[in-house]
mmCIF file of C-alpha atoms and ligand atoms in Angstrom:
data_model
loop_
_atom_site.group_PDB
_atom_site.id
_atom_site.type_symbol
_atom_site.label_atom_id
_atom_site.label_comp_id
_atom_site.label_asym_id
_atom_site.label_seq_id
_atom_site.Cartn_x
_atom_site.Cartn_y
_atom_site.Cartn_z
ATOM 1 C CA MET A 1 9.788 3.453 -51.222
ATOM 2 C CA ILE A 2 11.213 3.370 -47.849
ATOM 3 C CA LYS A 3 10.660 0.970 -45.242
ATOM 4 C CA MET A 4 9.608 2.374 -42.155
ATOM 5 C CA ARG A 5 8.036 1.146 -39.006
ATOM 6 C CA THR A 6 4.366 1.283 -38.734
ATOM 7 C CA GLU A 7 2.999 2.164 -35.436
ATOM 8 C CA ILE A 8 -0.535 0.309 -34.255
ATOM 9 C CA ILE A 9 -2.824 2.243 -32.067
ATOM 10 C CA ARG A 10 -6.200 0.277 -30.895
ATOM 11 C CA VAL A 11 -9.408 2.660 -30.252
ATOM 12 C CA ASN A 12 -12.738 1.176 -29.070
ATOM 13 C CA GLN A 13 -15.399 3.027 -31.002
ATOM 14 C CA ASN A 14 -18.296 2.709 -28.528
ATOM 15 C CA HIS A 15 -15.693 4.566 -26.006
ATOM 16 C CA ILE A 16 -12.932 6.102 -26.852
ATOM 17 C CA GLY A 17 -11.102 6.442 -23.719
ATOM 18 C CA SER A 18 -7.745 8.608 -23.059
ATOM 19 C CA ALA A 19 -5.353 6.568 -24.295
ATOM 20 C CA ALA A 20 -6.743 6.391 -27.655
ATOM 21 C CA GLU A 21 -7.650 10.299 -27.798
ATOM 22 C CA GLU A 22 -3.927 10.763 -27.882
ATOM 23 C CA GLY A 23 -3.012 8.369 -30.022
ATOM 24 C CA LEU A 24 -5.461 9.925 -32.527
ATOM 25 C CA ARG A 25 -4.011 13.433 -31.545
ATOM 26 C CA ARG A 26 -0.471 11.845 -32.776
ATOM 27 C CA GLY A 27 -2.034 10.456 -35.977
ATOM 28 C CA GLY A 28 -3.342 13.697 -36.394
ATOM 29 C CA GLU A 29 -0.112 15.198 -35.874
ATOM 30 C CA ILE A 30 1.282 12.541 -38.905
ATOM 31 C CA LEU A 31 -1.327 13.578 -41.277
ATOM 32 C CA LYS A 32 -0.718 17.064 -40.956
ATOM 33 C CA ALA A 33 2.875 16.937 -41.057
ATOM 34 C CA GLY A 34 2.384 14.729 -44.794
ATOM 35 C CA GLY A 35 2.224 11.448 -43.626
ATOM 36 C CA LEU A 36 -0.157 8.673 -43.867
ATOM 37 C CA VAL A 37 -2.686 7.259 -41.750
ATOM 38 C CA ALA A 38 -4.835 4.474 -42.095
ATOM 39 C CA PHE A 39 -8.206 4.401 -40.222
ATOM 40 C CA PRO A 40 -11.457 2.493 -39.655
ATOM 41 C CA THR A 41 -14.727 3.827 -41.150
ATOM 42 C CA GLU A 42 -18.134 2.553 -41.194
ATOM 43 C CA THR A 43 -17.387 0.912 -44.821
ATOM 44 C CA VAL A 44 -13.711 -0.260 -44.964
ATOM 45 C CA TYR A 45 -10.287 0.828 -43.572
ATOM 46 C CA GLY A 46 -9.389 4.295 -45.296
ATOM 47 C CA LEU A 47 -5.802 5.285 -46.002
ATOM 48 C CA GLY A 48 -5.489 9.175 -44.884
ATOM 49 C CA GLY A 49 -3.564 11.795 -46.166
ATOM 50 C CA ASP A 50 -4.121 15.681 -46.033
ATOM 51 C CA ALA A 51 -5.944 16.584 -49.089
ATOM 52 C CA LEU A 52 -5.277 19.792 -49.658
ATOM 53 C CA ASN A 53 -1.508 18.603 -49.663
ATOM 54 C CA PRO A 54 -0.168 17.731 -52.930
ATOM 55 C CA GLU A 55 2.425 15.621 -51.585
ATOM 56 C CA SER A 56 -0.210 13.518 -49.030
ATOM 57 C CA SER A 57 -1.703 12.617 -52.076
ATOM 58 C CA ARG A 58 1.289 11.608 -54.179
ATOM 59 C CA LYS A 59 2.095 9.237 -50.797
ATOM 60 C CA ILE A 60 -1.368 7.420 -51.014
ATOM 61 C CA TYR A 61 -0.471 6.648 -55.068
ATOM 62 C CA ALA A 62 2.729 5.311 -53.963
ATOM 63 C CA ALA A 63 1.568 3.442 -50.917
ATOM 64 C CA LYS A 64 -0.979 1.411 -52.754
ATOM 65 C CA GLY A 65 0.283 1.205 -55.893
ATOM 66 C CA ARG A 66 -2.535 3.139 -57.676
ATOM 67 C CA PRO A 67 -2.918 4.929 -60.888
ATOM 68 C CA SER A 68 -2.836 8.493 -60.184
ATOM 69 C CA ASP A 69 -5.369 9.469 -62.773
ATOM 70 C CA ASN A 70 -8.067 7.774 -59.770
ATOM 71 C CA PRO A 71 -9.528 10.088 -57.976
ATOM 72 C CA LEU A 72 -9.631 10.359 -54.302
ATOM 73 C CA ILE A 73 -12.446 11.039 -51.728
ATOM 74 C CA VAL A 74 -12.299 14.014 -49.256
ATOM 75 C CA HIS A 75 -13.360 12.819 -46.028
ATOM 76 C CA ILE A 76 -14.459 16.441 -43.640
ATOM 77 C CA CYS A 77 -15.581 15.896 -40.109
ATOM 78 C CA ARG A 78 -18.641 18.753 -40.102
ATOM 79 C CA PHE A 79 -21.204 19.354 -42.630
ATOM 80 C CA GLN A 80 -20.409 22.858 -42.879
ATOM 81 C CA ASP A 81 -16.661 22.090 -43.946
ATOM 82 C CA ILE A 82 -17.344 20.917 -47.509
ATOM 83 C CA ARG A 83 -18.145 25.191 -48.325
ATOM 84 C CA HIS A 84 -14.316 24.782 -47.972
ATOM 85 C CA ILE A 85 -13.740 22.178 -50.536
ATOM 86 C CA VAL A 86 -16.518 22.296 -53.411
ATOM 87 C CA ARG A 87 -17.649 25.545 -55.633
ATOM 88 C CA ALA A 88 -21.140 25.666 -54.452
ATOM 89 C CA VAL A 89 -23.622 23.581 -52.093
ATOM 90 C CA PRO A 90 -26.811 22.790 -54.367
ATOM 91 C CA GLU A 91 -30.358 22.445 -52.220
ATOM 92 C CA ASN A 92 -30.395 18.735 -53.137
ATOM 93 C CA VAL A 93 -26.754 18.544 -51.517
ATOM 94 C CA ASP A 94 -28.255 19.621 -48.256
ATOM 95 C CA ARG A 95 -30.933 17.598 -48.616
ATOM 96 C CA ILE A 96 -29.288 14.115 -49.009
ATOM 97 C CA ALA A 97 -26.412 15.649 -46.319
ATOM 98 C CA ASP A 98 -29.435 15.731 -43.620
ATOM 99 C CA ALA A 99 -30.821 12.113 -44.722
ATOM 100 C CA PHE A 100 -27.880 9.912 -44.845
ATOM 101 C CA TRP A 101 -24.936 12.338 -43.358
ATOM 102 C CA PRO A 102 -22.575 11.299 -41.453
ATOM 103 C CA GLY A 103 -22.924 8.173 -42.948
ATOM 104 C CA PRO A 104 -21.546 5.907 -45.787
ATOM 105 C CA LEU A 105 -22.340 8.120 -49.345
ATOM 106 C CA THR A 106 -20.132 10.344 -51.294
ATOM 107 C CA MET A 107 -21.401 12.902 -53.383
ATOM 108 C CA ILE A 108 -19.476 14.478 -56.003
ATOM 109 C CA LEU A 109 -19.345 18.350 -56.676
ATOM 110 C CA GLN A 110 -17.315 20.706 -58.469
ATOM 111 C CA LYS A 111 -14.212 21.396 -56.428
ATOM 112 C CA ALA A 112 -13.117 24.448 -55.143
ATOM 113 C CA GLU A 113 -9.340 26.000 -56.309
ATOM 114 C CA ARG A 114 -7.708 24.953 -53.171
ATOM 115 C CA VAL A 115 -8.450 21.260 -53.772
ATOM 116 C CA PRO A 116 -5.237 19.934 -55.449
ATOM 117 C CA TYR A 117 -5.962 17.815 -58.911
ATOM 118 C CA GLU A 118 -3.124 15.447 -57.651
ATOM 119 C CA THR A 119 -5.933 14.972 -54.972
ATOM 120 C CA THR A 120 -8.718 14.532 -57.869
ATOM 121 C CA GLY A 121 -6.775 12.541 -59.966
ATOM 122 C CA GLY A 122 -6.902 15.568 -62.742
ATOM 123 C CA LEU A 123 -10.766 16.408 -62.369
ATOM 124 C CA ASP A 124 -12.497 19.458 -61.703
ATOM 125 C CA THR A 125 -14.874 17.612 -59.321
ATOM 126 C CA VAL A 126 -14.591 16.495 -56.057
ATOM 127 C CA ALA A 127 -16.018 13.070 -53.896
ATOM 128 C CA VAL A 128 -16.693 14.529 -50.725
ATOM 129 C CA ARG A 129 -17.683 11.993 -47.813
ATOM 130 C CA PHE A 130 -18.583 12.505 -43.836
ATOM 131 C CA PRO A 131 -18.225 9.572 -42.240
ATOM 132 C CA SER A 132 -20.090 8.492 -39.323
ATOM 133 C CA HIS A 133 -17.591 6.428 -37.510
ATOM 134 C CA PRO A 134 -16.181 8.363 -33.972
ATOM 135 C CA ALA A 135 -12.535 7.249 -34.486
ATOM 136 C CA ALA A 136 -12.351 8.442 -38.236
ATOM 137 C CA ARG A 137 -14.117 12.304 -37.458
ATOM 138 C CA LYS A 138 -11.771 12.711 -34.389
ATOM 139 C CA LEU A 139 -8.480 11.755 -36.563
ATOM 140 C CA ILE A 140 -10.164 13.772 -39.358
ATOM 141 C CA GLU A 141 -10.424 16.943 -36.915
ATOM 142 C CA TYR A 142 -7.194 16.528 -35.521
ATOM 143 C CA GLY A 143 -5.767 16.031 -38.823
ATOM 144 C CA GLY A 144 -6.522 19.583 -40.046
ATOM 145 C CA GLY A 145 -10.125 18.673 -41.511
ATOM 146 C CA PHE A 146 -9.747 17.349 -44.950
ATOM 147 C CA ILE A 147 -8.494 13.962 -44.982
ATOM 148 C CA ALA A 148 -8.241 11.865 -48.884
ATOM 149 C CA ALA A 149 -8.525 8.382 -48.074
ATOM 150 C CA PRO A 150 -8.884 5.409 -50.254
ATOM 151 C CA SER A 151 -9.486 1.864 -49.363
ATOM 152 C CA ALA A 152 -6.498 1.009 -47.378
ATOM 153 C CA ASN A 153 -5.721 -1.970 -49.612
ATOM 154 C CA SER A 154 -2.997 -2.370 -52.264
ATOM 155 C CA SER A 155 -4.275 -1.416 -55.968
ATOM 156 C CA GLY A 156 -6.735 -4.020 -57.360
ATOM 157 C CA ARG A 157 -7.019 -6.048 -53.835
ATOM 158 C CA PRO A 158 -10.189 -6.404 -51.641
ATOM 159 C CA SER A 159 -10.668 -3.122 -49.597
ATOM 160 C CA PRO A 160 -9.954 -4.161 -46.212
ATOM 161 C CA THR A 161 -12.193 -4.694 -43.342
ATOM 162 C CA VAL A 162 -10.112 -5.316 -40.231
ATOM 163 C CA ALA A 163 -6.904 -3.889 -39.282
ATOM 164 C CA ARG A 164 -4.908 -6.984 -40.208
ATOM 165 C CA HIS A 165 -5.516 -6.723 -43.965
ATOM 166 C CA VAL A 166 -4.159 -2.933 -44.067
ATOM 167 C CA LEU A 167 -1.075 -4.077 -42.011
ATOM 168 C CA GLU A 168 -0.919 -7.520 -44.989
ATOM 169 C CA ASP A 169 -0.599 -4.325 -47.416
ATOM 170 C CA MET A 170 0.701 -1.793 -45.716
ATOM 171 C CA ASP A 171 3.289 -2.416 -43.068
ATOM 172 C CA GLY A 172 6.272 -0.858 -43.538
ATOM 173 C CA ARG A 173 4.435 2.079 -46.005
ATOM 174 C CA ILE A 174 2.695 4.468 -43.913
ATOM 175 C CA GLU A 175 3.023 5.930 -40.418
ATOM 176 C CA MET A 176 0.211 4.587 -38.519
ATOM 177 C CA VAL A 177 -2.465 2.566 -38.785
ATOM 178 C CA VAL A 178 -5.656 2.878 -36.142
ATOM 179 C CA ASP A 179 -7.247 -0.610 -35.436
ATOM 180 C CA GLY A 180 -10.737 -0.111 -34.788
ATOM 181 C CA GLY A 181 -11.439 -3.458 -34.774
ATOM 182 C CA GLU A 182 -14.009 -5.114 -37.262
ATOM 183 C CA VAL A 183 -15.498 -2.506 -39.507
ATOM 184 C CA GLY A 184 -20.062 -2.272 -39.499
ATOM 185 C CA ILE A 185 -20.328 -2.374 -43.420
ATOM 186 C CA GLY A 186 -17.525 -4.026 -45.207
ATOM 187 C CA LEU A 187 -18.402 -2.386 -48.804
ATOM 188 C CA GLU A 188 -17.211 0.522 -49.567
ATOM 189 C CA SER A 189 -20.027 3.900 -49.639
ATOM 190 C CA THR A 190 -22.318 4.676 -52.001
ATOM 191 C CA ILE A 191 -20.884 7.110 -54.763
ATOM 192 C CA ILE A 192 -23.591 9.950 -56.374
ATOM 193 C CA ASP A 193 -22.487 12.159 -59.136
ATOM 194 C CA MET A 194 -24.186 15.757 -58.158
ATOM 195 C CA THR A 195 -22.688 17.422 -60.939
ATOM 196 C CA VAL A 196 -25.326 15.788 -63.398
ATOM 197 C CA THR A 197 -29.501 16.239 -63.223
ATOM 198 C CA PRO A 198 -30.724 13.923 -62.584
ATOM 199 C CA PRO A 199 -28.071 12.956 -59.771
ATOM 200 C CA LYS A 200 -26.480 9.578 -60.440
ATOM 201 C CA ILE A 201 -25.109 6.540 -58.570
ATOM 202 C CA LEU A 202 -21.724 5.594 -60.124
ATOM 203 C CA ARG A 203 -20.629 3.094 -57.349
ATOM 204 C CA PRO A 204 -23.816 1.003 -55.389
ATOM 205 C CA GLY A 205 -23.160 0.583 -51.606
ATOM 206 C CA TYR A 206 -25.040 0.603 -48.284
ATOM 207 C CA VAL A 207 -27.222 3.656 -49.081
ATOM 208 C CA THR A 208 -29.273 2.136 -52.009
ATOM 209 C CA ARG A 209 -31.004 3.679 -55.338
ATOM 210 C CA GLU A 210 -34.319 3.050 -53.358
ATOM 211 C CA MET A 211 -33.048 5.042 -50.098
ATOM 212 C CA LEU A 212 -31.764 8.024 -52.654
ATOM 213 C CA GLU A 213 -34.900 8.008 -54.561
ATOM 214 C CA HIS A 214 -36.811 8.231 -51.704
ATOM 215 C CA VAL A 215 -35.486 11.998 -51.283
ATOM 216 C CA LEU A 216 -34.318 13.064 -54.394
ATOM 217 C CA GLY A 217 -36.810 11.608 -56.357
ATOM 218 C CA GLU A 218 -35.563 10.276 -60.167
ATOM 219 C CA ILE A 219 -32.067 9.427 -60.614
ATOM 220 C CA ASP A 220 -29.714 7.684 -62.720
ATOM 221 C CA MET A 221 -27.353 4.393 -62.433
ATOM 222 C CA ASP A 222 -24.088 4.612 -64.508
ATOM 223 C CA VAL A 223 -24.776 1.792 -66.807
ATOM 224 C CA THR A 224 -20.691 0.292 -65.895
ATOM 225 C CA ILE A 225 -22.683 -0.834 -62.703
ATOM 226 C CA MET A 226 -23.718 -4.088 -63.367
ATOM 227 C CA ARG A 227 -22.132 -4.754 -67.073
ATOM 228 C CA ASP A 228 -18.952 -5.537 -68.947
ATOM 229 C CA ASP A 229 -20.432 -5.326 -72.272
ATOM 230 C CA SER A 230 -22.004 -1.234 -72.473
ATOM 231 C CA GLY A 231 -19.010 -0.037 -74.383
ATOM 232 C CA GLN A 232 -18.584 2.167 -72.215
ATOM 233 C CA THR A 233 -16.051 3.777 -69.325
ATOM 234 C CA PRO A 234 -17.226 3.943 -65.776
ATOM 235 C CA LYS A 235 -17.409 7.369 -65.238
ATOM 236 C CA ALA A 236 -15.751 7.110 -61.391
ATOM 237 C CA PRO A 237 -12.455 6.393 -63.018
ATOM 238 C CA GLY A 238 -11.812 3.717 -59.912
ATOM 239 C CA MET A 239 -14.363 1.468 -61.487
ATOM 240 C CA LYS A 240 -13.031 0.684 -64.633
ATOM 241 C CA TYR A 241 -9.765 -1.135 -62.989
ATOM 242 C CA ARG A 242 -9.919 -5.280 -61.912
ATOM 243 C CA HIS A 243 -10.685 -4.741 -58.673
ATOM 244 C CA TYR A 244 -11.245 -6.427 -55.360
ATOM 245 C CA ALA A 245 -9.963 -9.377 -56.865
ATOM 246 C CA PRO A 246 -8.963 -12.577 -55.545
ATOM 247 C CA ALA A 247 -5.706 -14.051 -57.165
ATOM 248 C CA GLY A 248 -7.353 -17.220 -57.831
ATOM 249 C CA ARG A 249 -9.769 -17.544 -60.983
ATOM 250 C CA LEU A 250 -13.454 -16.467 -59.432
ATOM 251 C CA THR A 251 -16.650 -17.877 -61.254
ATOM 252 C CA ILE A 252 -20.495 -17.075 -60.328
ATOM 253 C CA VAL A 253 -22.712 -19.000 -60.783
ATOM 254 C CA GLU A 254 -26.349 -18.271 -61.191
ATOM 255 C CA GLY A 255 -29.613 -20.495 -61.255
ATOM 256 C CA GLU A 256 -32.159 -22.680 -59.227
ATOM 257 C CA PRO A 257 -29.958 -23.629 -55.675
ATOM 258 C CA GLY A 258 -29.784 -27.509 -56.388
ATOM 259 C CA GLN A 259 -28.718 -26.863 -59.975
ATOM 260 C CA VAL A 260 -25.730 -24.417 -58.714
ATOM 261 C CA THR A 261 -24.428 -26.941 -56.207
ATOM 262 C CA ALA A 262 -24.226 -29.686 -58.394
ATOM 263 C CA TYR A 263 -22.614 -27.585 -61.089
ATOM 264 C CA ILE A 264 -19.936 -25.868 -58.607
ATOM 265 C CA ASN A 265 -19.032 -29.452 -57.077
ATOM 266 C CA GLU A 266 -18.806 -30.623 -60.784
ATOM 267 C CA ARG A 267 -16.643 -27.868 -61.735
ATOM 268 C CA ALA A 268 -14.940 -27.929 -58.498
ATOM 269 C CA ALA A 269 -13.978 -31.949 -58.863
ATOM 270 C CA LYS A 270 -12.632 -31.780 -62.427
ATOM 271 C CA ASP A 271 -10.422 -28.215 -61.090
ATOM 272 C CA LYS A 272 -9.071 -30.473 -58.185
ATOM 273 C CA ALA A 273 -8.435 -33.447 -60.666
ATOM 274 C CA ALA A 274 -6.696 -31.373 -62.689
ATOM 275 C CA GLY A 275 -4.006 -30.030 -59.848
ATOM 276 C CA GLU A 276 -5.937 -27.038 -58.945
ATOM 277 C CA LYS A 277 -6.685 -26.100 -55.268
ATOM 278 C CA THR A 278 -10.441 -24.998 -54.869
ATOM 279 C CA GLY A 279 -12.670 -22.611 -53.173
ATOM 280 C CA ILE A 280 -16.221 -22.191 -52.649
ATOM 281 C CA LEU A 281 -17.819 -19.065 -51.645
ATOM 282 C CA GLY A 282 -21.369 -19.958 -50.634
ATOM 283 C CA THR A 283 -24.434 -19.315 -48.003
ATOM 284 C CA ARG A 284 -25.107 -21.160 -45.120
ATOM 285 C CA GLU A 285 -28.798 -22.543 -46.540
ATOM 286 C CA GLN A 286 -26.330 -24.356 -49.358
ATOM 287 C CA ILE A 287 -22.891 -24.618 -47.630
ATOM 288 C CA GLY A 288 -23.396 -28.141 -46.320
ATOM 289 C CA GLN A 289 -23.413 -29.698 -49.984
ATOM 290 C CA TYR A 290 -20.047 -28.376 -51.119
ATOM 291 C CA GLN A 291 -16.993 -30.069 -51.516
ATOM 292 C CA ALA A 292 -13.533 -28.439 -52.137
ATOM 293 C CA ASP A 293 -10.560 -27.685 -50.384
ATOM 294 C CA VAL A 294 -11.540 -24.112 -49.181
ATOM 295 C CA ILE A 295 -15.040 -23.422 -48.353
ATOM 296 C CA LYS A 296 -16.174 -19.953 -46.958
ATOM 297 C CA CYS A 297 -19.679 -19.176 -45.375
ATOM 298 C CA MET A 298 -20.806 -15.929 -46.130
ATOM 299 C CA GLY A 299 -24.326 -16.094 -43.659
ATOM 300 C CA ASN A 300 -27.963 -16.636 -44.234
ATOM 301 C CA ARG A 301 -29.300 -16.086 -47.773
ATOM 302 C CA GLU A 302 -31.682 -13.154 -46.673
ATOM 303 C CA ASP A 303 -28.437 -11.804 -44.474
ATOM 304 C CA GLU A 304 -27.277 -9.611 -47.192
ATOM 305 C CA GLU A 305 -25.794 -7.158 -44.151
ATOM 306 C CA ARG A 306 -23.638 -10.002 -43.087
ATOM 307 C CA ILE A 307 -23.150 -11.369 -46.506
ATOM 308 C CA ALA A 308 -21.711 -7.365 -47.355
ATOM 309 C CA ARG A 309 -19.536 -7.752 -43.886
ATOM 310 C CA ASN A 310 -17.679 -11.209 -44.956
ATOM 311 C CA LEU A 311 -17.047 -10.664 -48.799
ATOM 312 C CA PHE A 312 -14.290 -8.603 -48.866
ATOM 313 C CA SER A 313 -12.580 -11.007 -45.502
ATOM 314 C CA ALA A 314 -13.612 -14.355 -47.874
ATOM 315 C CA LEU A 315 -12.272 -13.263 -50.648
ATOM 316 C CA ARG A 316 -8.347 -12.440 -48.956
ATOM 317 C CA SER A 317 -8.931 -15.616 -47.055
ATOM 318 C CA PHE A 318 -8.495 -17.613 -50.707
ATOM 319 C CA ASP A 319 -5.217 -15.683 -51.292
ATOM 320 C CA GLU A 320 -4.254 -16.785 -47.802
ATOM 321 C CA GLU A 321 -4.757 -20.427 -48.773
ATOM 322 C CA ARG A 322 -3.398 -20.084 -52.086
ATOM 323 C CA VAL A 323 -6.445 -21.020 -54.276
ATOM 324 C CA THR A 324 -6.151 -20.995 -57.675
ATOM 325 C CA ARG A 325 -10.218 -21.846 -58.849
ATOM 326 C CA ILE A 326 -12.745 -20.285 -56.680
ATOM 327 C CA TYR A 327 -16.448 -20.847 -57.425
ATOM 328 C CA SER A 328 -19.643 -18.242 -56.075
ATOM 329 C CA GLU A 329 -22.701 -18.364 -55.694
ATOM 330 C CA SER A 330 -24.618 -15.323 -57.471
ATOM 331 C CA PHE A 331 -27.203 -12.973 -55.441
ATOM 332 C CA PRO A 332 -30.663 -10.800 -56.436
ATOM 333 C CA THR A 333 -29.477 -7.142 -57.333
ATOM 334 C CA GLN A 334 -32.254 -5.410 -55.287
ATOM 335 C CA GLY A 335 -31.113 -3.024 -52.954
ATOM 336 C CA LEU A 336 -28.040 -3.953 -51.005
ATOM 337 C CA GLY A 337 -27.724 -6.987 -53.132
ATOM 338 C CA GLN A 338 -26.870 -4.542 -56.119
ATOM 339 C CA ALA A 339 -23.596 -3.461 -53.905
ATOM 340 C CA ILE A 340 -22.464 -7.393 -53.090
ATOM 341 C CA MET A 341 -23.124 -8.411 -56.971
ATOM 342 C CA ASN A 342 -21.076 -5.050 -57.982
ATOM 343 C CA ARG A 343 -18.115 -6.352 -56.027
ATOM 344 C CA LEU A 344 -18.612 -9.892 -56.747
ATOM 345 C CA LEU A 345 -18.740 -9.079 -60.340
ATOM 346 C CA LYS A 346 -15.239 -6.987 -60.383
ATOM 347 C CA ALA A 347 -13.910 -9.612 -58.708
ATOM 348 C CA ALA A 348 -15.023 -12.485 -60.864
ATOM 349 C CA GLY A 349 -13.788 -10.020 -64.123
ATOM 350 C CA HIS A 350 -17.789 -10.306 -65.032
ATOM 351 C CA ARG A 351 -17.013 -14.192 -65.651
ATOM 352 C CA VAL A 352 -20.865 -15.561 -64.909
ATOM 353 C CA VAL A 353 -22.113 -19.314 -65.377
ATOM 354 C CA ARG A 354 -26.168 -19.113 -65.929
ATOM 355 C CA LEU A 355 -27.828 -22.138 -65.539
ATOM 356 C CA ASP A 356 -31.116 -22.335 -66.916
ATOM 357 C CA GLU A 357 -34.035 -25.057 -66.532
ATOM 358 C CA ALA A 358 -32.704 -27.729 -68.338
ATOM 359 C CA GLY A 359 -29.560 -27.419 -66.560
ATOM 360 C CA GLU A 360 -27.796 -26.201 -69.507
ATOM 361 C CA ARG A 361 -24.717 -24.123 -69.261
ATOM 362 C CA SER A 362 -23.945 -20.575 -71.065
ATOM 363 C CA MET A 363 -20.918 -19.098 -70.378
ATOM 364 C CA GLU A 364 -21.517 -15.385 -70.511
ATOM 365 C CA GLN A 365 -19.185 -12.301 -70.519
ATOM 366 C CA GLU A 366 -16.303 -14.858 -70.015
ATOM 367 C CA GLN A 367 -12.964 -12.636 -70.775
HETATM 368 O O1 TXA B 401 -15.993 3.841 -48.153
HETATM 369 C C1 TXA B 401 -15.617 4.888 -48.902
HETATM 370 O O2 TXA B 401 -16.060 5.453 -49.895
HETATM 371 C C2 TXA B 401 -13.747 3.975 -48.557
HETATM 372 C C3 TXA B 401 -13.645 4.806 -47.066
HETATM 373 C C4 TXA B 401 -12.323 4.538 -46.903
HETATM 374 O O3 TXA B 401 -14.079 6.048 -47.166
HETATM 375 N N1 TXA B 401 -13.093 4.639 -49.534
HETATM 376 C C5 TXA B 401 -13.008 4.537 -51.218
HETATM 377 O O4 TXA B 401 -12.139 5.202 -51.778
HETATM 378 O O5 TXA B 401 -13.692 3.313 -51.080
HETATM 379 P P1 TXA B 401 -11.804 4.433 -52.759
HETATM 380 O O6 TXA B 401 -10.478 5.407 -53.082
HETATM 381 O O7 TXA B 401 -10.972 3.271 -52.892
HETATM 382 O O8 TXA B 401 -13.126 4.849 -53.899
HETATM 383 C C6 TXA B 401 -13.269 5.769 -54.692
HETATM 384 C C7 TXA B 401 -13.658 5.702 -55.964
HETATM 385 C C8 TXA B 401 -13.087 5.373 -57.080
HETATM 386 O O9 TXA B 401 -13.497 4.424 -57.878
HETATM 387 C C9 TXA B 401 -12.980 6.334 -57.517
HETATM 388 O O10 TXA B 401 -12.956 6.286 -59.317
HETATM 389 C C10 TXA B 401 -14.204 7.620 -57.294
HETATM 390 O O11 TXA B 401 -14.509 6.985 -56.059
HETATM 391 N N2 TXA B 401 -13.962 9.323 -57.368
HETATM 392 C C11 TXA B 401 -13.337 9.953 -56.794
HETATM 393 N N3 TXA B 401 -13.408 10.953 -56.625
HETATM 394 C C12 TXA B 401 -14.250 11.090 -58.117
HETATM 395 C C13 TXA B 401 -14.403 11.926 -58.996
HETATM 396 N N4 TXA B 401 -14.533 13.658 -58.792
HETATM 397 N N5 TXA B 401 -15.750 11.473 -59.936
HETATM 398 C C14 TXA B 401 -16.054 10.389 -60.200
HETATM 399 N N6 TXA B 401 -15.306 9.524 -59.295
HETATM 400 C C15 TXA B 401 -14.667 9.739 -58.490
HETATM 401 MG MG1 MG B 402 -10.950 1.296 -53.234
#
């Protein structure tokens, strides 16, 4: 791959001044000319290219090192634009859009002919998202209105929540990075498949099952979201790849808080004695009791929004510190907790230790 100079422009999402506006306009020109621009959204940073240009989609796969059967999400900046890229807009899509767009939700629909198979990974469906981040919306508009954007990480690494993460993976591979500071949510959008009845959640996110059911009535969940032993292939092709994974071996430990800290400390001490560099991912309530080389606090246990925002950045920092063995607390799987646990389970390759009341240990789903 040819090395290029990656330009960085800064924007303040609460006030896009004239210099930022000018930069976003230039970013739009780069996108229209077939180049790549990474940009902040309310969920994570995206790696943008013109969704209607097959060459741009090919460049996105190359820059990420991503398998090209893994489809991209097409981002729009006005709801009515959806009509140009999908075959039809069912009534329930209108209702969800009213409730959650612009925002952290992606809908799968039948694609219109003009959307190239290079963008949809060969599928006849297309993923559509209308983000709320002001800089993202301007860039999409200046870039021609239809911007394919996967998360702006190298394939397999945690998604970027600050521009520095994007540069770690993409410097010299793309034309521009729009630096909008830290993102608000920190986990990728909820994906709902609207081509099936009832609609089905393929990836949990900030818009929870409960919120969607409130608008749609009954919905399904892809069984592979929380389990690895279902014997089924996830319907969102991207969910089948090992993902979000730190370089070190991550194990999730579930049980009563006291047992969890004791178990993690014991394991970390053994690992350290065996020459490993150890890391722990914990919550404020327990963090003071841990002993390891690198200890990362994600926030208070009840503050799931903060935990979501800190998760990917904490996973990346274990890589920076070259940690080889990582232990994490577990989280309840209701509401936003489901998205947190889905990402954590993927990062751990579903390696979970459950401690029962007697303190016995059972390894489940170890691979
Ligand atoms: O929050 C987000 O959605 C971020 C920001 C940048 O918008 N984007 C993002 O894109 O997470 P990416 O490419 O990292 O994840 C897209 C997921 C993949 O798991 C992919 O397989 C799935 O969406 N997907 C895309 N098109 C699909 C389709 N037509 N059918 C089923 N799954 C699809
Ligand atoms: Mg991704």
